[in-house]
JSON list of C-alpha atoms in Angstrom, two decimals:
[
{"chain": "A", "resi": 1, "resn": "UNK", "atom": "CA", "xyz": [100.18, -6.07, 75.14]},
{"chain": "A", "resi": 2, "resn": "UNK", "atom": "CA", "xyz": [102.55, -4.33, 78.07]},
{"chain": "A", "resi": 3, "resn": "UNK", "atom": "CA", "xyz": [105.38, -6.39, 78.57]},
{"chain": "A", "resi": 4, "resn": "UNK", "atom": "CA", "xyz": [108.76, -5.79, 80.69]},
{"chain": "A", "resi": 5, "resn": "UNK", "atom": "CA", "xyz": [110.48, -6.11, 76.87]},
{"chain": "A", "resi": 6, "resn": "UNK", "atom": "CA", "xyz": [108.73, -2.95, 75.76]},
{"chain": "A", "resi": 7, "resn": "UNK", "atom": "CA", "xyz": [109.12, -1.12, 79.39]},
{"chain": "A", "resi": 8, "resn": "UNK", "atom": "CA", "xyz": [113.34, -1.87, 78.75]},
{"chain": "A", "resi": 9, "resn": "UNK", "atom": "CA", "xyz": [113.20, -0.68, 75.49]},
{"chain": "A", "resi": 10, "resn": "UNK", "atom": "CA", "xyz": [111.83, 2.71, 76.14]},
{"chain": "A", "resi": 11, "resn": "UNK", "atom": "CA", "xyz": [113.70, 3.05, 79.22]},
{"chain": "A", "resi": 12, "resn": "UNK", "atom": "CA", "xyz": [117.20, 2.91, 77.16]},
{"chain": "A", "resi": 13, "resn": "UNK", "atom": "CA", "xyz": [116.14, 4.14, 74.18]},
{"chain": "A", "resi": 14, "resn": "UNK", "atom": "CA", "xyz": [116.54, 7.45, 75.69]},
{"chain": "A", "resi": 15, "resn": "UNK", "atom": "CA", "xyz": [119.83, 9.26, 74.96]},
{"chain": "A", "resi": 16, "resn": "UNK", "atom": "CA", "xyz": [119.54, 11.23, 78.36]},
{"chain": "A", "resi": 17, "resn": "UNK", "atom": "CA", "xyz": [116.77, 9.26, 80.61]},
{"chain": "A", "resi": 18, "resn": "UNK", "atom": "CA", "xyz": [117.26, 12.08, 83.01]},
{"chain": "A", "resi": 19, "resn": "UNK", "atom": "CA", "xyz": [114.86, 13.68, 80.20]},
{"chain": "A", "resi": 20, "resn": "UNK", "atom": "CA", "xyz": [111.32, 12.95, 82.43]},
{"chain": "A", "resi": 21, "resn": "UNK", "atom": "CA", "xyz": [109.19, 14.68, 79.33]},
{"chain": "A", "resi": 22, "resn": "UNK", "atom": "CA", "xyz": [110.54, 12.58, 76.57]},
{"chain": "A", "resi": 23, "resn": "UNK", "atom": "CA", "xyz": [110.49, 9.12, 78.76]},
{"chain": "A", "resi": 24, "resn": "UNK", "atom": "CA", "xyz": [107.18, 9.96, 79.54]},
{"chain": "A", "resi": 25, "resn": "UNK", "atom": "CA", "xyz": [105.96, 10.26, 76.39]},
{"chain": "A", "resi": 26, "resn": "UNK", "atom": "CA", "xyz": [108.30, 7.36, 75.07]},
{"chain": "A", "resi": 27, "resn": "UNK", "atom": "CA", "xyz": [105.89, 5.18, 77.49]},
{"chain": "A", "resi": 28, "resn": "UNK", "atom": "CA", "xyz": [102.64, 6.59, 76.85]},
{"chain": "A", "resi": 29, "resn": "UNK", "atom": "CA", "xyz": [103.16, 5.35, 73.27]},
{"chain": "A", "resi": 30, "resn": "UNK", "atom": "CA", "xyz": [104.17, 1.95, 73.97]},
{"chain": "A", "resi": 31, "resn": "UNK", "atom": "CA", "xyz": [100.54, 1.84, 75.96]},
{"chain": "A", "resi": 32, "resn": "UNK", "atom": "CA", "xyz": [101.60, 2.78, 79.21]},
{"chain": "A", "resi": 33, "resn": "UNK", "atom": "CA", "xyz": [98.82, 4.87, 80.87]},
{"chain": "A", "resi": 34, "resn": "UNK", "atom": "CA", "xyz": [99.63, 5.27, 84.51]},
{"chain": "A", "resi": 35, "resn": "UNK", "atom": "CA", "xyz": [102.71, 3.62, 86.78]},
{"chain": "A", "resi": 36, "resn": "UNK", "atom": "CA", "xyz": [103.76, 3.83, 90.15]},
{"chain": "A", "resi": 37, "resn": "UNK", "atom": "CA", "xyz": [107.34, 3.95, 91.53]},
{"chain": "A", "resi": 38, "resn": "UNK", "atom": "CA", "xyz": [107.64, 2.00, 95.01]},
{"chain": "A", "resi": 39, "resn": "UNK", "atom": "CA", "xyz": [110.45, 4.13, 97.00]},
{"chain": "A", "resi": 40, "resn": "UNK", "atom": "CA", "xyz": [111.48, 1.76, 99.29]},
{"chain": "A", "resi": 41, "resn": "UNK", "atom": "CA", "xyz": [112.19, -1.35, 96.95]},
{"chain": "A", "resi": 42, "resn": "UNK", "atom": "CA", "xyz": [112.67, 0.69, 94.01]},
{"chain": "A", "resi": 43, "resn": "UNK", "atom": "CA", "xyz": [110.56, -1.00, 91.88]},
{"chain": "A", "resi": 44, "resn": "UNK", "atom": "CA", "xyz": [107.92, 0.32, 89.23]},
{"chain": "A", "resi": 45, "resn": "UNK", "atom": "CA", "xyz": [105.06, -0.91, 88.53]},
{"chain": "A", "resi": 46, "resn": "UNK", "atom": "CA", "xyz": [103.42, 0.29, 84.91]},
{"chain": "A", "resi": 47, "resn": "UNK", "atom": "CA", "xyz": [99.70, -0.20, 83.64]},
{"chain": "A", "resi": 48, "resn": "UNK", "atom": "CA", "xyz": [98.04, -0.30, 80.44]},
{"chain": "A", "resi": 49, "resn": "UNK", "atom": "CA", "xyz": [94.79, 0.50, 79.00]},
{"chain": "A", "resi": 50, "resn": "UNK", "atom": "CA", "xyz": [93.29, -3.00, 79.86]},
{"chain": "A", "resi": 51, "resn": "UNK", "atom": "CA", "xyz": [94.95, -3.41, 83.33]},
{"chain": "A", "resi": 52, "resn": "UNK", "atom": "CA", "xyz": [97.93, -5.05, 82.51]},
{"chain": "A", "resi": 53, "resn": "UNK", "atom": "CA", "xyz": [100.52, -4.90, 85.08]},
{"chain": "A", "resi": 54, "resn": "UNK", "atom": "CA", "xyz": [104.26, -5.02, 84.39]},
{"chain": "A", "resi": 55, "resn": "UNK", "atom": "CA", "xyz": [106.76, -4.71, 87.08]},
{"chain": "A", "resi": 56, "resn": "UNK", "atom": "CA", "xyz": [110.34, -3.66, 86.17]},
{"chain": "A", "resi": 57, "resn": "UNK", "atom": "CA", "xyz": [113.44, -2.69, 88.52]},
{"chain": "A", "resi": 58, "resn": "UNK", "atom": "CA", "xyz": [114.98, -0.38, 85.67]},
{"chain": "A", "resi": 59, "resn": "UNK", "atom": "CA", "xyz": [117.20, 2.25, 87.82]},
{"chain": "A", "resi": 60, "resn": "UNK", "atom": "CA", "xyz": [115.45, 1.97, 90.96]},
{"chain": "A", "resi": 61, "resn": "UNK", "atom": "CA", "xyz": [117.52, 1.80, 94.11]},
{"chain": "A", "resi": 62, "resn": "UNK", "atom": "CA", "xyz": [115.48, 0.92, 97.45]},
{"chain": "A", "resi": 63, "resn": "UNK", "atom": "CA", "xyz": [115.83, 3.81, 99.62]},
{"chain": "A", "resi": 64, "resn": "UNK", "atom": "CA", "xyz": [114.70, 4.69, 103.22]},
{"chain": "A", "resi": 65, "resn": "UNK", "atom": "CA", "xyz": [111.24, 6.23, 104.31]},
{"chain": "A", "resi": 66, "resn": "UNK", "atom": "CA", "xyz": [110.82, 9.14, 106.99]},
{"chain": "A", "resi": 67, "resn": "UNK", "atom": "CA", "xyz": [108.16, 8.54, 108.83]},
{"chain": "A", "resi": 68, "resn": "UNK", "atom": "CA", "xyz": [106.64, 11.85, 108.72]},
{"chain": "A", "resi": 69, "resn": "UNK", "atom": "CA", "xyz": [105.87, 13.39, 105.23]},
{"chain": "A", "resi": 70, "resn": "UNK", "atom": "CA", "xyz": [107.09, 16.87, 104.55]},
{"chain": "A", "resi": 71, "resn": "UNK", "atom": "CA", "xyz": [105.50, 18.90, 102.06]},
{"chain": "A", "resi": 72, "resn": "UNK", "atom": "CA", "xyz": [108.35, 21.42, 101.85]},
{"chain": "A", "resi": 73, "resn": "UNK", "atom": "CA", "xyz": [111.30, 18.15, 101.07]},
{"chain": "A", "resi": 74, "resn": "UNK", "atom": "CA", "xyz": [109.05, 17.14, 98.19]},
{"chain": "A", "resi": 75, "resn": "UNK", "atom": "CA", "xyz": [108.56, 20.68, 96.43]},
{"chain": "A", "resi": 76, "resn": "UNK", "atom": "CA", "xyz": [112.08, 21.48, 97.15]},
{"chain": "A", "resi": 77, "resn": "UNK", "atom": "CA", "xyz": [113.44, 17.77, 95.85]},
{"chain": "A", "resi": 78, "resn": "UNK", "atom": "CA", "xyz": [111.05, 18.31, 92.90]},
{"chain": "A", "resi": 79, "resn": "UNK", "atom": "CA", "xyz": [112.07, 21.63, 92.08]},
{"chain": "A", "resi": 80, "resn": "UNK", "atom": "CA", "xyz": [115.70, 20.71, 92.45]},
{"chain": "A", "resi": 81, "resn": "UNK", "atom": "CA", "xyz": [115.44, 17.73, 89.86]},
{"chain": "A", "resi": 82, "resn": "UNK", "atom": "CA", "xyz": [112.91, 19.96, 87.64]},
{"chain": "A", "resi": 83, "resn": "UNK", "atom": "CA", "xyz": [116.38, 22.31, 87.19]},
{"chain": "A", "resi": 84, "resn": "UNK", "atom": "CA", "xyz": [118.43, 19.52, 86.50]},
{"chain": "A", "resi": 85, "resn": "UNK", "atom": "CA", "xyz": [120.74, 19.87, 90.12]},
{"chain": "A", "resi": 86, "resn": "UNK", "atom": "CA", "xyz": [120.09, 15.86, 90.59]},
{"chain": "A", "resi": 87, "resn": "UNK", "atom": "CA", "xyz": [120.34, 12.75, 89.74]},
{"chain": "A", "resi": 88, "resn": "UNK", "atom": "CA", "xyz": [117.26, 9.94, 90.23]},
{"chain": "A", "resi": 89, "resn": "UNK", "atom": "CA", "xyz": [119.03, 7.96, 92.90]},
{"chain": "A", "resi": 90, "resn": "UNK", "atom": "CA", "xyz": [119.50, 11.56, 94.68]},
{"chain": "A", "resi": 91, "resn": "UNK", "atom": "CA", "xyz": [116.10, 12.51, 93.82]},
{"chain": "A", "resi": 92, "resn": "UNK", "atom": "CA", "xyz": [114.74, 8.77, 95.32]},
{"chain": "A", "resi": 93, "resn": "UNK", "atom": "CA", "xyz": [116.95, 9.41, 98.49]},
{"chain": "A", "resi": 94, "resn": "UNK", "atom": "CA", "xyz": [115.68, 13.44, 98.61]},
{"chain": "A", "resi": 95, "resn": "UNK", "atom": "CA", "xyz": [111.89, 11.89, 98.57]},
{"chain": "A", "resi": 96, "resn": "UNK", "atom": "CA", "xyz": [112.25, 9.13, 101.13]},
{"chain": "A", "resi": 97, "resn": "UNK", "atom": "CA", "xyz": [113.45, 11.72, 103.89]},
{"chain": "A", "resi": 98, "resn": "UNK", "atom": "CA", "xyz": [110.67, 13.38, 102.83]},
{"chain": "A", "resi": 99, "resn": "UNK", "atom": "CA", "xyz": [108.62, 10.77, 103.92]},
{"chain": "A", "resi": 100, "resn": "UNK", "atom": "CA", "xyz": [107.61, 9.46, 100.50]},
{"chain": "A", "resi": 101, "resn": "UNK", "atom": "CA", "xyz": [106.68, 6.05, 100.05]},
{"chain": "A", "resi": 102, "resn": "UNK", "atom": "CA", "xyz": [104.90, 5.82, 96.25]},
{"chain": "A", "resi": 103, "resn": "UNK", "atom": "CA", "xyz": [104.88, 8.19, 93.23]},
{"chain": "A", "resi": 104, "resn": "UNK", "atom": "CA", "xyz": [102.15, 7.37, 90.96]},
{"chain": "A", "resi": 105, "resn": "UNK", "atom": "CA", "xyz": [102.25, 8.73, 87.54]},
{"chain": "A", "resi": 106, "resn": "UNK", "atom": "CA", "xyz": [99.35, 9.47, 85.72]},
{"chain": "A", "resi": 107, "resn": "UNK", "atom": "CA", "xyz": [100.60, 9.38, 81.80]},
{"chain": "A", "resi": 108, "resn": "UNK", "atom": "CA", "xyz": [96.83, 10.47, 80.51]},
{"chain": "A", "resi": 109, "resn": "UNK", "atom": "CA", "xyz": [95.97, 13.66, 83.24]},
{"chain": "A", "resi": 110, "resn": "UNK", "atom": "CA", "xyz": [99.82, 14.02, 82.75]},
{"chain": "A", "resi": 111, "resn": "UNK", "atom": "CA", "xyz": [100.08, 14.26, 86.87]},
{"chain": "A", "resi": 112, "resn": "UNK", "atom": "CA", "xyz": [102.67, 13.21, 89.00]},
{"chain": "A", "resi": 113, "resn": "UNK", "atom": "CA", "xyz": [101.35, 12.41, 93.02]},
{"chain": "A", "resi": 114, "resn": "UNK", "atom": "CA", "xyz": [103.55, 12.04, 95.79]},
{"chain": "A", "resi": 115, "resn": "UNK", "atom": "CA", "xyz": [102.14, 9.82, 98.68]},
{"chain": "A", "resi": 116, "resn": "UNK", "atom": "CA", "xyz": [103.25, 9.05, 101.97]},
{"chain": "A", "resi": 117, "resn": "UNK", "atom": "CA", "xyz": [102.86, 5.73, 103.70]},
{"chain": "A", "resi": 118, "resn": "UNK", "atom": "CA", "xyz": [99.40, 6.55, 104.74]},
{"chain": "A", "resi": 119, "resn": "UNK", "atom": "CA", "xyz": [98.66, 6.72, 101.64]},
{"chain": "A", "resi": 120, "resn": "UNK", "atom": "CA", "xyz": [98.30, 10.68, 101.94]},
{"chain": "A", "resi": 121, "resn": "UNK", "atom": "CA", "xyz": [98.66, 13.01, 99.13]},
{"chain": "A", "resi": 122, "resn": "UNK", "atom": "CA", "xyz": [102.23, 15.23, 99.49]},
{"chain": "A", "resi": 123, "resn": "UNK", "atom": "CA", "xyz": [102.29, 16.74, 96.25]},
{"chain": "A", "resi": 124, "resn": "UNK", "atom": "CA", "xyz": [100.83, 16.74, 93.20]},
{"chain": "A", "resi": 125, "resn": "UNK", "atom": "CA", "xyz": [102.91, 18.07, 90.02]},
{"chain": "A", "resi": 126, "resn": "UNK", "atom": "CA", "xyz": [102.22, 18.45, 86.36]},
{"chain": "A", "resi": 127, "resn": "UNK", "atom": "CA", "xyz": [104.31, 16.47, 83.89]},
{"chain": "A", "resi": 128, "resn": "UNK", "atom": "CA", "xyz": [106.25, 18.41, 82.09]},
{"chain": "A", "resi": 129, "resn": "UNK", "atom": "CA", "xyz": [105.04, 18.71, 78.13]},
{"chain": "A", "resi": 130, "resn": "UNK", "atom": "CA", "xyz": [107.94, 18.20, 75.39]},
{"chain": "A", "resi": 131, "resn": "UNK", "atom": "CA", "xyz": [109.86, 20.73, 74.41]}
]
């Protein structure tokens, strides 16, 4: 069973958790199948299997939402965390001016999407496999 026990110790097991891939994969096999990450309270909220629901704060910091989604601020705050240029909290800020309100990770079609708070789809981006 999912507990907030077993979403800590993944989360720190890490020895860089800026590593998305390996975290990733450190969750899918503690049973984690899909989780969300709420931008403005920075809180995440991870699911197994049987619908278990675990919420966890972990390294979330509540950040501000644009009103108006931009497609462009997404790919470009992706792309700039992708290469390694930021850190989460500046990712988190980067994504709420870009008027994202909820990531939801999808840990079995390996697929990050980026909603705003209509619930529309900003961007959708493959998880990165391990190296």
């Amino acid at each position: 069973m999912l507990t907030e026990e077993t979403i800590m110790q993944v989360a720190t097991s890490e020895a860089n958790a800026g590593d998305f891939p390996k975290v990733v994969q450190g969750f899918k096999s503690a049973g984690v199948v899909a989780y969300d990450y709420i931008v403005a309270s920075g809180l995440y909220v991870f699911y197994d299997i049987d619908g278990t629901k675990v919420e966890a704060k972990l390294n979330g910091i509540p950040k501000s939402i644009a009103e108006i989604g931009s497609v462009k601020a997404i790919q470009a705050a992706v792309k700039q965390a992708q290469s390694g240029n930021i850190d989460f909290e500046q990712f988190c800020e980067l994504a709420g001016e870009a008027g994202v309100s909820i990531w939801h990770s999808n840990l079995i079609e390996m697929l990050v999407t980026y909603q705003d708070k209509a619930g529309g789809i900003l961007l959708q981006e493959p998880i990165p496999a391990v190296q």
